Each structure stands twice: as C-alpha cells, then as structure tokens.
Amino acid sequence: AQSVAQPEDQVNVAEGNPLTVKCTYSVSGNPYLFWYVQYPNRGLQFLLKYITGDNLVKGSYGFEAEFNKSQTSFHLKKPSALVSDSALYFCAVRAQPRIKAAGNKLTFGGGTRVLVKP
Amino acid sequence: EAGVAQSPRYKIIEKRQSVAFWCNPISGHATLYWYQQILGQGPKLLIQFQNNGVVDDSQLPKDRFSAERLKGVDSTLKIQPAKLEDSAVYLCASSLGGGFTDTQYFGPGTRLTVL
C-alpha cells in the first residue's frame, strides 16, 4: 500500500528565512507527487507536482520541491517565507499506472502546519 | 474560471439523522472526487466518478454513505444515518480527466458536525 509521511506536525520560521516542509513516501514503483496548501476554512490549493524529468519542480507562490528517489523524499521549500505562507501543507502520492495493485488513489500525508512569524 | 462549488458550507445534525452535500465541479471536468477530512488528518478518498460512472468507491462506507452523479456534472453525497465519527470536512474535487498525472482542484468543503 502507498503512504506518505510528514514527520513534523508544525514548522515555525521567521519571516524572510528559508522554509522547508518535509515529506517522504512509500509506493510500489515510480511515484507521482503533489503538494497542496490549505488555508483556514478553505479547500486545498494546488502548489506543484512531480511527474517525471527534472528533480527540482517549481510551483506557485515561489514554492519549489525536490524529488529524491534514493531517499524517497519530496521536500517543499521556499527561499524566503512570508507571514501569508502560514497555513497547513499536505504532501500526496499516486503510483504510476503500471502498478495495478496500488490503485488510482491520491494518498495524502497528515499535514504540516507552518507558522511564519513577523 | 469558476472553481469547484460546494454547499452547504456548514451543517450540524443529531446522530441518526440524514444529511446531503452538493458539489458542482469546474466546467468541463470529467472526473469528480469526494474526500473525507477528519480533523488533524489528510483527506481520504471516498468515491471517484468518471463522468457519471463510479471508478472507485472502495473506501465508501456503503451501509450509510451513498453518492450519485446523474448527468455527469453535479454530484450529491448522502449520509444516512449519521454517526458521531462522521464529523469531518467533506471535500469535493474535480479534474479534467481521470489520468494519474491530472491535478485535482478542490472546493471549500462542507464542515459536518454530528452531535
């Protein structure tokens, strides 16, 4: 079965400092990886995804993520955090279709709360 | 472009009552998903539709939950009867196709409280 781990429940960072949100995954075969952000009382907003190709993926609002196959990780990064980045961040994985047993589901991690202090 | 619409935004019911949620996906999106998000957890897929056919409902508690997408556009999710553990946010999402690389776009969700 596929799974996602977000080892930190909360990440605190000062405004202007680099932000990293960690994500590791487990899936049979090659993964498709996604990051979403959730603001209070709102649905999930898509940030970026890794499908294939360049391991460094650039997304919305200045976020990027690096796919590391050997470490089965897909950490989200932002060089300079803003107070408005304070939100709940979710990593998600889906197996590539040749692995039939893994199914078609998008599996989410438990989320990491980011708090950016002025 | 309008996003995924959901209603109501909030619902409070007593246990054993029934409740229904409505979702209107992004125009032209063939695939629609219903997720359950319990407080402190990531969303869990309940059911996936491709047009008006069910692709995956393996995690839908079929003894009490039902969903339909009659004309391949709007969808409703129903719970009857509700239990305390059904308290959660119910998220609807849509994607252009049903492909593994397709991005899913989420609505604002319906927060259900079962007392």
PDB file of N, CA and C in Angstrom, chain A residues 32 34 36 38 41-44 46 49 51 90 94-95 97 103-106 108-110, chain B residues 9-10 33 35 37 40 42-43 45 48 56 58-59 91 99-101 103-104 106-108:
ATOM      1  N   TYR A  32       4.021   9.625  -8.596  1.00  0.00           N
ATOM      2  CA  TYR A  32       3.653  10.982  -8.932  1.00  0.00           C
ATOM      3  C   TYR A  32       3.418  11.693  -7.595  1.00  0.00           C
ATOM      4  N   PHE A  34       2.644  15.327  -5.233  1.00  0.00           N
ATOM      5  CA  PHE A  34       1.913  16.594  -5.240  1.00  0.00           C
ATOM      6  C   PHE A  34       2.083  17.297  -3.893  1.00  0.00           C
ATOM      7  N   TYR A  36      -0.073  20.386  -1.743  1.00  0.00           N
ATOM      8  CA  TYR A  36      -1.230  21.260  -1.637  1.00  0.00           C
ATOM      9  C   TYR A  36      -1.098  22.094  -0.371  1.00  0.00           C
ATOM     10  N   GLN A  38      -3.535  24.423   2.470  1.00  0.00           N
ATOM     11  CA  GLN A  38      -4.907  24.646   2.938  1.00  0.00           C
ATOM     12  C   GLN A  38      -4.928  25.797   3.927  1.00  0.00           C
ATOM     13  N   ASN A  41     -10.628  27.268   6.794  1.00  0.00           N
ATOM     14  CA  ASN A  41     -11.983  27.275   6.235  1.00  0.00           C
ATOM     15  C   ASN A  41     -12.001  27.329   4.705  1.00  0.00           C
ATOM     16  N   ARG A  42     -10.931  26.830   4.107  1.00  0.00           N
ATOM     17  CA  ARG A  42     -10.887  26.772   2.647  1.00  0.00           C
ATOM     18  C   ARG A  42     -10.430  25.393   2.204  1.00  0.00           C
ATOM     19  N   GLY A  43     -10.685  25.082   0.959  1.00  0.00           N
ATOM     20  CA  GLY A  43     -10.247  23.806   0.421  1.00  0.00           C
ATOM     21  C   GLY A  43      -8.764  23.804   0.131  1.00  0.00           C
ATOM     22  N   LEU A  44      -8.279  22.684  -0.385  1.00  0.00           N
ATOM     23  CA  LEU A  44      -6.865  22.559  -0.708  1.00  0.00           C
ATOM     24  C   LEU A  44      -6.558  23.280  -2.022  1.00  0.00           C
ATOM     25  N   PHE A  46      -3.690  23.678  -5.032  1.00  0.00           N
ATOM     26  CA  PHE A  46      -2.565  23.012  -5.657  1.00  0.00           C
ATOM     27  C   PHE A  46      -1.354  23.948  -5.699  1.00  0.00           C
ATOM     28  N   LYS A  49       3.602  19.773  -8.677  1.00  0.00           N
ATOM     29  CA  LYS A  49       3.639  18.318  -8.787  1.00  0.00           C
ATOM     30  C   LYS A  49       4.884  17.861  -9.510  1.00  0.00           C
ATOM     31  N   ILE A  51       6.087  14.794 -11.943  1.00  0.00           N
ATOM     32  CA  ILE A  51       5.626  13.684 -12.776  1.00  0.00           C
ATOM     33  C   ILE A  51       6.837  12.903 -13.285  1.00  0.00           C
ATOM     34  N   PHE A  90       0.002  19.882   2.694  1.00  0.00           N
ATOM     35  CA  PHE A  90      -0.174  18.450   2.512  1.00  0.00           C
ATOM     36  C   PHE A  90       0.641  17.962   1.327  1.00  0.00           C
ATOM     37  N   ARG A  94       0.782   9.310  -5.708  1.00  0.00           N
ATOM     38  CA  ARG A  94      -0.028   8.414  -6.528  1.00  0.00           C
ATOM     39  C   ARG A  94       0.946   7.525  -7.290  1.00  0.00           C
ATOM     40  N   ALA A  95       0.666   6.233  -7.390  1.00  0.00           N
ATOM     41  CA  ALA A  95       1.569   5.326  -8.104  1.00  0.00           C
ATOM     42  C   ALA A  95       1.356   5.447  -9.602  1.00  0.00           C
ATOM     43  N   PRO A  97       0.703   4.165 -13.313  1.00  0.00           N
ATOM     44  CA  PRO A  97      -0.372   3.221 -13.639  1.00  0.00           C
ATOM     45  C   PRO A  97       0.035   1.781 -13.892  1.00  0.00           C
ATOM     46  N   GLY A 103      -3.550   0.913  -7.195  1.00  0.00           N
ATOM     47  CA  GLY A 103      -4.790   1.659  -7.393  1.00  0.00           C
ATOM     48  C   GLY A 103      -4.541   3.044  -7.928  1.00  0.00           C
ATOM     49  N   ASN A 104      -5.605   3.798  -8.010  1.00  0.00           N
ATOM     50  CA  ASN A 104      -5.584   5.089  -8.639  1.00  0.00           C
ATOM     51  C   ASN A 104      -5.670   6.222  -7.629  1.00  0.00           C
ATOM     52  N   LYS A 105      -5.686   5.900  -6.339  1.00  0.00           N
ATOM     53  CA  LYS A 105      -5.981   6.911  -5.330  1.00  0.00           C
ATOM     54  C   LYS A 105      -4.820   7.862  -5.135  1.00  0.00           C
ATOM     55  N   LEU A 106      -5.165   9.099  -4.816  1.00  0.00           N
ATOM     56  CA  LEU A 106      -4.199  10.077  -4.344  1.00  0.00           C
ATOM     57  C   LEU A 106      -4.177   9.942  -2.829  1.00  0.00           C
ATOM     58  N   PHE A 108      -2.806  11.097   0.810  1.00  0.00           N
ATOM     59  CA  PHE A 108      -2.279  12.299   1.461  1.00  0.00           C
ATOM     60  C   PHE A 108      -1.543  11.962   2.753  1.00  0.00           C
ATOM     61  N   GLY A 109      -0.557  12.801   3.080  1.00  0.00           N
ATOM     62  CA  GLY A 109       0.044  12.765   4.397  1.00  0.00           C
ATOM     63  C   GLY A 109      -0.857  13.461   5.408  1.00  0.00           C
ATOM     64  N   GLY A 110      -0.430  13.461   6.661  1.00  0.00           N
ATOM     65  CA  GLY A 110      -1.250  14.029   7.715  1.00  0.00           C
ATOM     66  C   GLY A 110      -1.215  15.544   7.806  1.00  0.00           C
TER      67      GLY A 110
ATOM     68  N   ARG B   9     -21.896  25.074   3.441  1.00  0.00           N
ATOM     69  CA  ARG B   9     -20.545  25.185   3.981  1.00  0.00           C
ATOM     70  C   ARG B   9     -20.444  24.570   5.364  1.00  0.00           C
ATOM     71  N   TYR B  10     -21.520  24.641   6.113  1.00  0.00           N
ATOM     72  CA  TYR B  10     -21.546  24.083   7.460  1.00  0.00           C
ATOM     73  C   TYR B  10     -22.875  23.373   7.685  1.00  0.00           C
ATOM     74  N   TYR B  33     -14.386  13.829  -7.427  1.00  0.00           N
ATOM     75  CA  TYR B  33     -13.966  13.064  -6.249  1.00  0.00           C
ATOM     76  C   TYR B  33     -14.653  13.625  -5.004  1.00  0.00           C
ATOM     77  N   TYR B  35     -13.913  13.493  -0.861  1.00  0.00           N
ATOM     78  CA  TYR B  35     -12.963  13.144   0.175  1.00  0.00           C
ATOM     79  C   TYR B  35     -13.569  13.448   1.549  1.00  0.00           C
ATOM     80  N   GLN B  37     -12.190  14.551   5.299  1.00  0.00           N
ATOM     81  CA  GLN B  37     -11.025  15.029   6.038  1.00  0.00           C
ATOM     82  C   GLN B  37     -11.386  15.179   7.508  1.00  0.00           C
ATOM     83  N   GLY B  40      -7.198  17.054  11.843  1.00  0.00           N
ATOM     84  CA  GLY B  40      -5.843  16.607  12.142  1.00  0.00           C
ATOM     85  C   GLY B  40      -5.299  15.566  11.192  1.00  0.00           C
ATOM     86  N   GLY B  42      -5.052  14.055   6.870  1.00  0.00           N
ATOM     87  CA  GLY B  42      -5.159  14.397   5.463  1.00  0.00           C
ATOM     88  C   GLY B  42      -6.454  13.866   4.880  1.00  0.00           C
ATOM     89  N   PRO B  43      -6.869  14.397   3.740  1.00  0.00           N
ATOM     90  CA  PRO B  43      -8.102  13.913   3.100  1.00  0.00           C
ATOM     91  C   PRO B  43      -7.992  12.441   2.715  1.00  0.00           C
ATOM     92  N   LEU B  45      -9.927   9.559   0.231  1.00  0.00           N
ATOM     93  CA  LEU B  45     -10.876   9.417  -0.867  1.00  0.00           C
ATOM     94  C   LEU B  45     -12.035   8.522  -0.471  1.00  0.00           C
ATOM     95  N   GLN B  48     -14.793   8.126  -6.432  1.00  0.00           N
ATOM     96  CA  GLN B  48     -14.362   8.820  -7.637  1.00  0.00           C
ATOM     97  C   GLN B  48     -15.309   8.484  -8.776  1.00  0.00           C
ATOM     98  N   ASP B  56     -14.035   4.317  -8.443  1.00  0.00           N
ATOM     99  CA  ASP B  56     -13.503   3.746  -7.210  1.00  0.00           C
ATOM    100  C   ASP B  56     -14.379   4.166  -6.047  1.00  0.00           C
ATOM    101  N   SER B  58     -14.107   2.047  -3.120  1.00  0.00           N
ATOM    102  CA  SER B  58     -13.651   1.020  -2.193  1.00  0.00           C
ATOM    103  C   SER B  58     -13.587   1.504  -0.749  1.00  0.00           C
ATOM    104  N   GLN B  59     -13.462   2.807  -0.525  1.00  0.00           N
ATOM    105  CA  GLN B  59     -13.371   3.325   0.842  1.00  0.00           C
ATOM    106  C   GLN B  59     -14.653   4.035   1.278  1.00  0.00           C
ATOM    107  N   LEU B  91     -14.828  17.178   1.331  1.00  0.00           N
ATOM    108  CA  LEU B  91     -14.256  17.941   0.226  1.00  0.00           C
ATOM    109  C   LEU B  91     -14.632  17.311  -1.102  1.00  0.00           C
ATOM    110  N   GLY B  99      -6.721  10.901 -15.423  1.00  0.00           N
ATOM    111  CA  GLY B  99      -5.360  10.427 -15.507  1.00  0.00           C
ATOM    112  C   GLY B  99      -4.584  10.552 -14.206  1.00  0.00           C
ATOM    113  N   PHE B 100      -3.567   9.735 -14.091  1.00  0.00           N
ATOM    114  CA  PHE B 100      -2.781   9.703 -12.867  1.00  0.00           C
ATOM    115  C   PHE B 100      -2.021  11.001 -12.647  1.00  0.00           C
ATOM    116  N   THR B 101      -1.719  11.743 -13.680  1.00  0.00           N
ATOM    117  CA  THR B 101      -0.967  12.977 -13.528  1.00  0.00           C
ATOM    118  C   THR B 101      -1.865  14.201 -13.444  1.00  0.00           C
ATOM    119  N   THR B 103      -4.131  17.148 -12.223  1.00  0.00           N
ATOM    120  CA  THR B 103      -4.245  17.897 -10.979  1.00  0.00           C
ATOM    121  C   THR B 103      -5.699  17.917 -10.539  1.00  0.00           C
ATOM    122  N   GLN B 104      -5.922  17.659  -9.269  1.00  0.00           N
ATOM    123  CA  GLN B 104      -7.255  17.747  -8.700  1.00  0.00           C
ATOM    124  C   GLN B 104      -7.435  19.128  -8.076  1.00  0.00           C
ATOM    125  N   PHE B 106      -9.813  21.490  -5.633  1.00  0.00           N
ATOM    126  CA  PHE B 106     -10.713  21.247  -4.521  1.00  0.00           C
ATOM    127  C   PHE B 106     -11.674  22.404  -4.286  1.00  0.00           C
ATOM    128  N   GLY B 107     -12.866  22.066  -3.823  1.00  0.00           N
ATOM    129  CA  GLY B 107     -13.814  23.051  -3.352  1.00  0.00           C
ATOM    130  C   GLY B 107     -13.521  23.432  -1.911  1.00  0.00           C
ATOM    131  N   PRO B 108     -14.309  24.366  -1.340  1.00  0.00           N
ATOM    132  CA  PRO B 108     -14.057  24.858   0.013  1.00  0.00           C
ATOM    133  C   PRO B 108     -14.445  23.865   1.099  1.00  0.00           C
TER     134      PRO B 108
END
